[in-house]
Amino acid sequence: MRYDFKAIEEKWQKKWAENNSFKISEDTSKPKYYALEMFPYPSGNLHMGHVRNYSIGDVVARYKTMRGYNVLHPMGWDSFGLPAENAAIKNGTPPAEWTWKNIDNMREQLKRLGFSYDWDREVATAKPDYYKFTQWMFLQLYKNGLAYKKKSYVNWCPSCQTVLANEQVVNGKCDRCKSEVGKKDLEQWFFKITDYAQKLLDDISTLDGWPEKVKSMQTNWIGRSEGAEIKFKIDGTDKELTVYTTRPDTIFGVSYMVIAPEHPLVKELIAGRPEEKKCLEFIERVQKQSEIVRSATDTEKEGEFTGVYMVNPLNNEKIPLYLANYVFLDYGTGIVMGVPAHDQRDFDFAKKYNLPIRIVIQPKDSNLKSEELTEAFAAEGIMENSGQFDGLNNKEALKKIIDYVEEKGIGNRKVNFRLRDWLISRQRYWGAPIPIVYCEKCGTVEIPESELPVKLPENVKFTGQGKSPLSECEEFVNTTCPKCGGPAKRETDTMDTFVCSSWYYLRYCDPKNDKMPFSKESTDYWMNVDQYIGGVEHAILHLLYARFFTKVLNDLGYVSCSEPFKNLLTQGMVLKDGTKMSKSLGNVVSPEEIISKYGADTARLFILFAAPPERDLEWSDTAVEGSYRFINRVWRAVIELKDCITDEKIDKTSLTDGEKKLRFAVNASIKKVTEDFERFSFNTAISSIMEMVNALYQYKDNTPKESYNNAVISEAVTTLVKLLSPFIPHVTQELWEILGMDTDLLHETWCEYDEAALVVSEIEIVVQVNGKIKDKIMISPDLSQDEMKEQAMSNAKVKEAIDGKQVVKCIAIPKKLVNIVVK
RNA sequence: GCGGGUGUGGCGGAAUUGGCAGACGCGCCAGACUUAGGAUCUGGUGUCAAUGACGUGGGAGUUCAAGUCUCUUCACCCGCACCA
């Protein structure tokens, strides 16, 4: 007999929708719990990664609800972005139409999986009632000096025809379309995330519920380094250049200096010199090098002498200034000092261009000579050739040299971050328009909050060529200045979609508010997100931006929390044949297919049982089959025993051994499943329910029907259905009804285990001799250690093993084992 | 190079606090029921020269006792990567 999953799942999904079963509102009588999964991009269809992500979230939400929490469990759509525009170019479907259609389809797919979302709180970032507030967010940042426009050398994707944030350039390629990213000098909007670099870094240490990996990735990305800026005079002039270094202790070893070829001062420096022509050629050549080549560790270091000499402020030595491809304009000052003896890159460069190598730090136990040096010495040591600092440990000297430099006014301590400001403008149509106009009289003017949203025009053409469709839409571009009423032109860039997703978790708290993005009261009640679940691919981008937004909103007084996500779970990927499922490899298993073949409950159960949530999961058709078999096994047992259900209390004084065994399995399972839920170990929770089902079969198949203890069976069957309900909500709700219950399982209280059922009269312990198992014996669990030892000593196999030997030691561990050590 | 992680049967995985390694499931083998089985139920299933020995990537160490702790080494995965 097989259960009719199709009819059952449809039936309950319909009922849940009719009864608004998942609707939630603020309720101060209960503790709150905010369970959140990363909202999807509406590509059109769910994939297994979504199913996994949302199954994990749903099981958490349902469990917490049964534990008495008031659970916020929302869903929405990260619905701006390029694919919608590409579809428009390809098929002529307007992006909005394409997007809403995909959302409708995916919403249905989510409903078919039985997830307990409060659909009344659904948000879509591409809807005016949402992006109105994304624009509001922009204005808050703008008014507080955290959004600015500047001309800069930015990443440009020639295929997407737009600029990209640093975070969206992966190995020199566009994160979205994989084409090679170039550089362009453009006027662009930025968010000043660097103002929050230190805070974002410091608060990582408060994120106890985040995976180490994500924390270390963010730490690396922020990339704090401590050092000093030191001014070097240009020889023969009063002008100075400033370098940034983390190793001021090596300053007496400087034998050259390097400036980034794109540095704005370069042209002026080389003007009119005999080296000018060669330098200009070099600059052109370096600029042609792609970003990938340029930034690769193994790219050969190349340089060109500028003809300029610098003066080392510590020892007044004259040193040459080079252009070189290994220095970045956008880190530090774009100018660095070259210390070949103590930096590997400088060593390689000096070897190539025959620059002097001078040792200024000696290892404690050897004596290096510069002409014998085969690689830079970068470790700790004792200072030499460094004037008054000779003989000091270099760590100490580092501080003293900075002190000296600060005293003389030729430099200062400086902390640098690798984090750059967040480039948020995109030359695309399908995004939230930046609420700014340019007026001939007033200049850059922000749109007043009362006039939001700046709506996306609907009648635009998509050619895929040239400029963004927005900039070619006359009725959008031409407007009046909100300040003076004169003619003005709108900003035609839209915002990076990551701006939209940086605050959506706040909108869920108060999704219908049309005055503000959310009320303070609503976020005070619901925030923080207690459990956030999603893929590790967002470790830097989304998770860093969302932290930044929360901190800004906190500083501006709009929210009380300074971190959005208390706990973070990064789920593993769903693999097939050892690799990621992908269309090009043809190894994609579609959720639709699995749902129609086995039902949503089986899909959910398999995906949670096959691996722990953080680990990658290998898809296995036969194992899916196994999960389906298990549900059928549960179904048959419950149906068979349904008439045994009774309200009678268990008479604990007269239980048979079989009944005790069943009660033990049931209560041990409640304990185990509850503990496993708390640590998100769903695979082991399910396995312990399987053991319980095995025990139930043992009991029912080995007990004559007339001897059934209905009270014990009732306990087992109702417990089974409840424990399974977060995993497989449809079939358990159906069984609940079959058992004569008319309540909603989701709002039943979670099972409590009976301590008394876990007490047994005899337990098995292991008897070892010299750590090797000799026998297993049954004893009373409350025997003293001495009594345990006695029992072990009198065991026949032990006697044989220790015969003629001297007992040196005997260790007894209550309820576990006895180990006898002999010589 | 730096940072994070993983390594356990044929496979997915379990062992949460140093205490019976391999729970649970898949696969496989056998049996029962059956006209039939790709249904169901029951039993078996780490390896080997098999009353015993060996066994958690390798090597050492601490301990009565190590998958778990320490040191060392290897392999693989992920992230960052010429950041001065």
Coordinates of C-alpha atoms (C1' of nucleotides) in Angstrom, one line a residue, chain A residues 213 216-217 245-246 294-297 299 301 326-328 331 336 345 418 609-610 612 615 622 629 633 636 672 679 683 687 690-691 694 766 773 776 809 811 813 816 819, chain B residues 2-8 11-16 19-21 23-27 38-43 52-54 63-65 77-84:
Chain A
K213 CA 34.9 30.8 7.3
S216 CA 37.6 35.2 8.1
M217 CA 36.5 36.0 4.6
T245 CA 54.6 51.1 4.5
T246 CA 53.9 48.5 7.1
R294 CA 48.3 42.6 -13.9
S295 CA 47.2 41.3 -10.5
A296 CA 48.5 37.7 -10.8
T297 CA 51.2 36.8 -8.3
T299 CA 53.3 38.0 -13.4
K301 CA 57.6 42.5 -12.2
Y326 CA 53.2 45.7 -9.4
V327 CA 52.1 48.8 -7.6
F328 CA 48.4 49.6 -7.2
Y331 CA 45.9 51.1 -2.2
V336 CA 55.9 52.4 -2.2
R345 CA 58.8 41.4 -4.6
R418 CA 41.7 47.0 1.5
F609 CA 18.5 13.4 5.8
A610 CA 21.3 12.9 3.2
P612 CA 24.3 17.8 7.5
R615 CA 28.1 20.1 4.0
T622 CA 18.2 5.5 -4.8
R629 CA 9.9 4.1 1.4
R633 CA 6.5 2.7 6.3
R636 CA 1.3 1.9 7.0
K672 CA 17.5 13.1 20.7
R679 CA 22.1 22.1 16.9
N683 CA 20.1 14.1 9.5
S687 CA 17.8 8.7 11.8
M690 CA 13.8 5.9 12.0
E691 CA 15.0 3.9 14.9
N694 CA 11.8 0.2 13.8
V766 CA 32.1 -3.4 28.4
I773 CA 37.3 -5.8 24.9
K776 CA 30.1 -7.4 27.7
K809 CA 45.1 -1.0 38.0
I811 CA 39.3 1.7 36.2
I813 CA 33.5 4.3 34.5
K816 CA 30.2 2.6 30.4
N819 CA 39.2 -1.6 32.2
Chain B
rC2 C1' 47.8 33.9 3.6
rG3 C1' 43.1 32.4 5.8
rG4 C1' 39.1 28.7 6.5
rG5 C1' 37.7 23.7 6.1
rU6 C1' 37.6 18.3 5.0
rG7 C1' 39.8 13.3 5.2
rU8 C1' 35.9 7.3 8.9
rC11 C1' 28.3 4.8 -1.0
rG12 C1' 25.8 9.1 2.1
rG13 C1' 27.0 9.6 6.9
rA14 C1' 27.0 8.6 12.9
rA15 C1' 30.0 8.7 17.4
rU16 C1' 27.6 16.1 21.0
rG19 C1' 35.2 5.4 27.2
rC20 C1' 31.9 -0.7 22.7
rA21 C1' 34.3 2.9 15.8
rA23 C1' 24.1 4.5 14.6
rC24 C1' 20.5 5.5 10.5
rG25 C1' 20.0 5.1 5.4
rC26 C1' 21.6 3.5 0.3
rG27 C1' 23.7 -0.6 -2.1
rG38 C1' 11.5 -2.9 -9.2
rA39 C1' 5.9 -4.3 -3.3
rU40 C1' 6.4 -5.8 1.8
rC41 C1' 8.6 -8.2 6.1
rU42 C1' 12.9 -10.7 8.6
rG43 C1' 18.1 -11.7 8.9
rG52 C1' 42.3 -14.2 16.5
rA53 C1' 44.4 -9.9 14.6
rC54 C1' 44.0 -5.3 12.1
rU63 C1' 46.6 8.3 28.4
rC64 C1' 44.3 2.5 31.7
rA65 C1' 41.7 4.2 27.2
rC77 C1' 38.1 21.5 -1.4
rC78 C1' 36.8 26.8 -0.7
rG79 C1' 38.0 32.0 -0.2
rC80 C1' 41.8 36.0 -0.8
rA81 C1' 46.0 36.8 -3.4
rC82 C1' 52.1 41.5 -6.2
rC83 C1' 47.8 45.3 -0.7
rA84 C1' 54.0 47.5 0.1

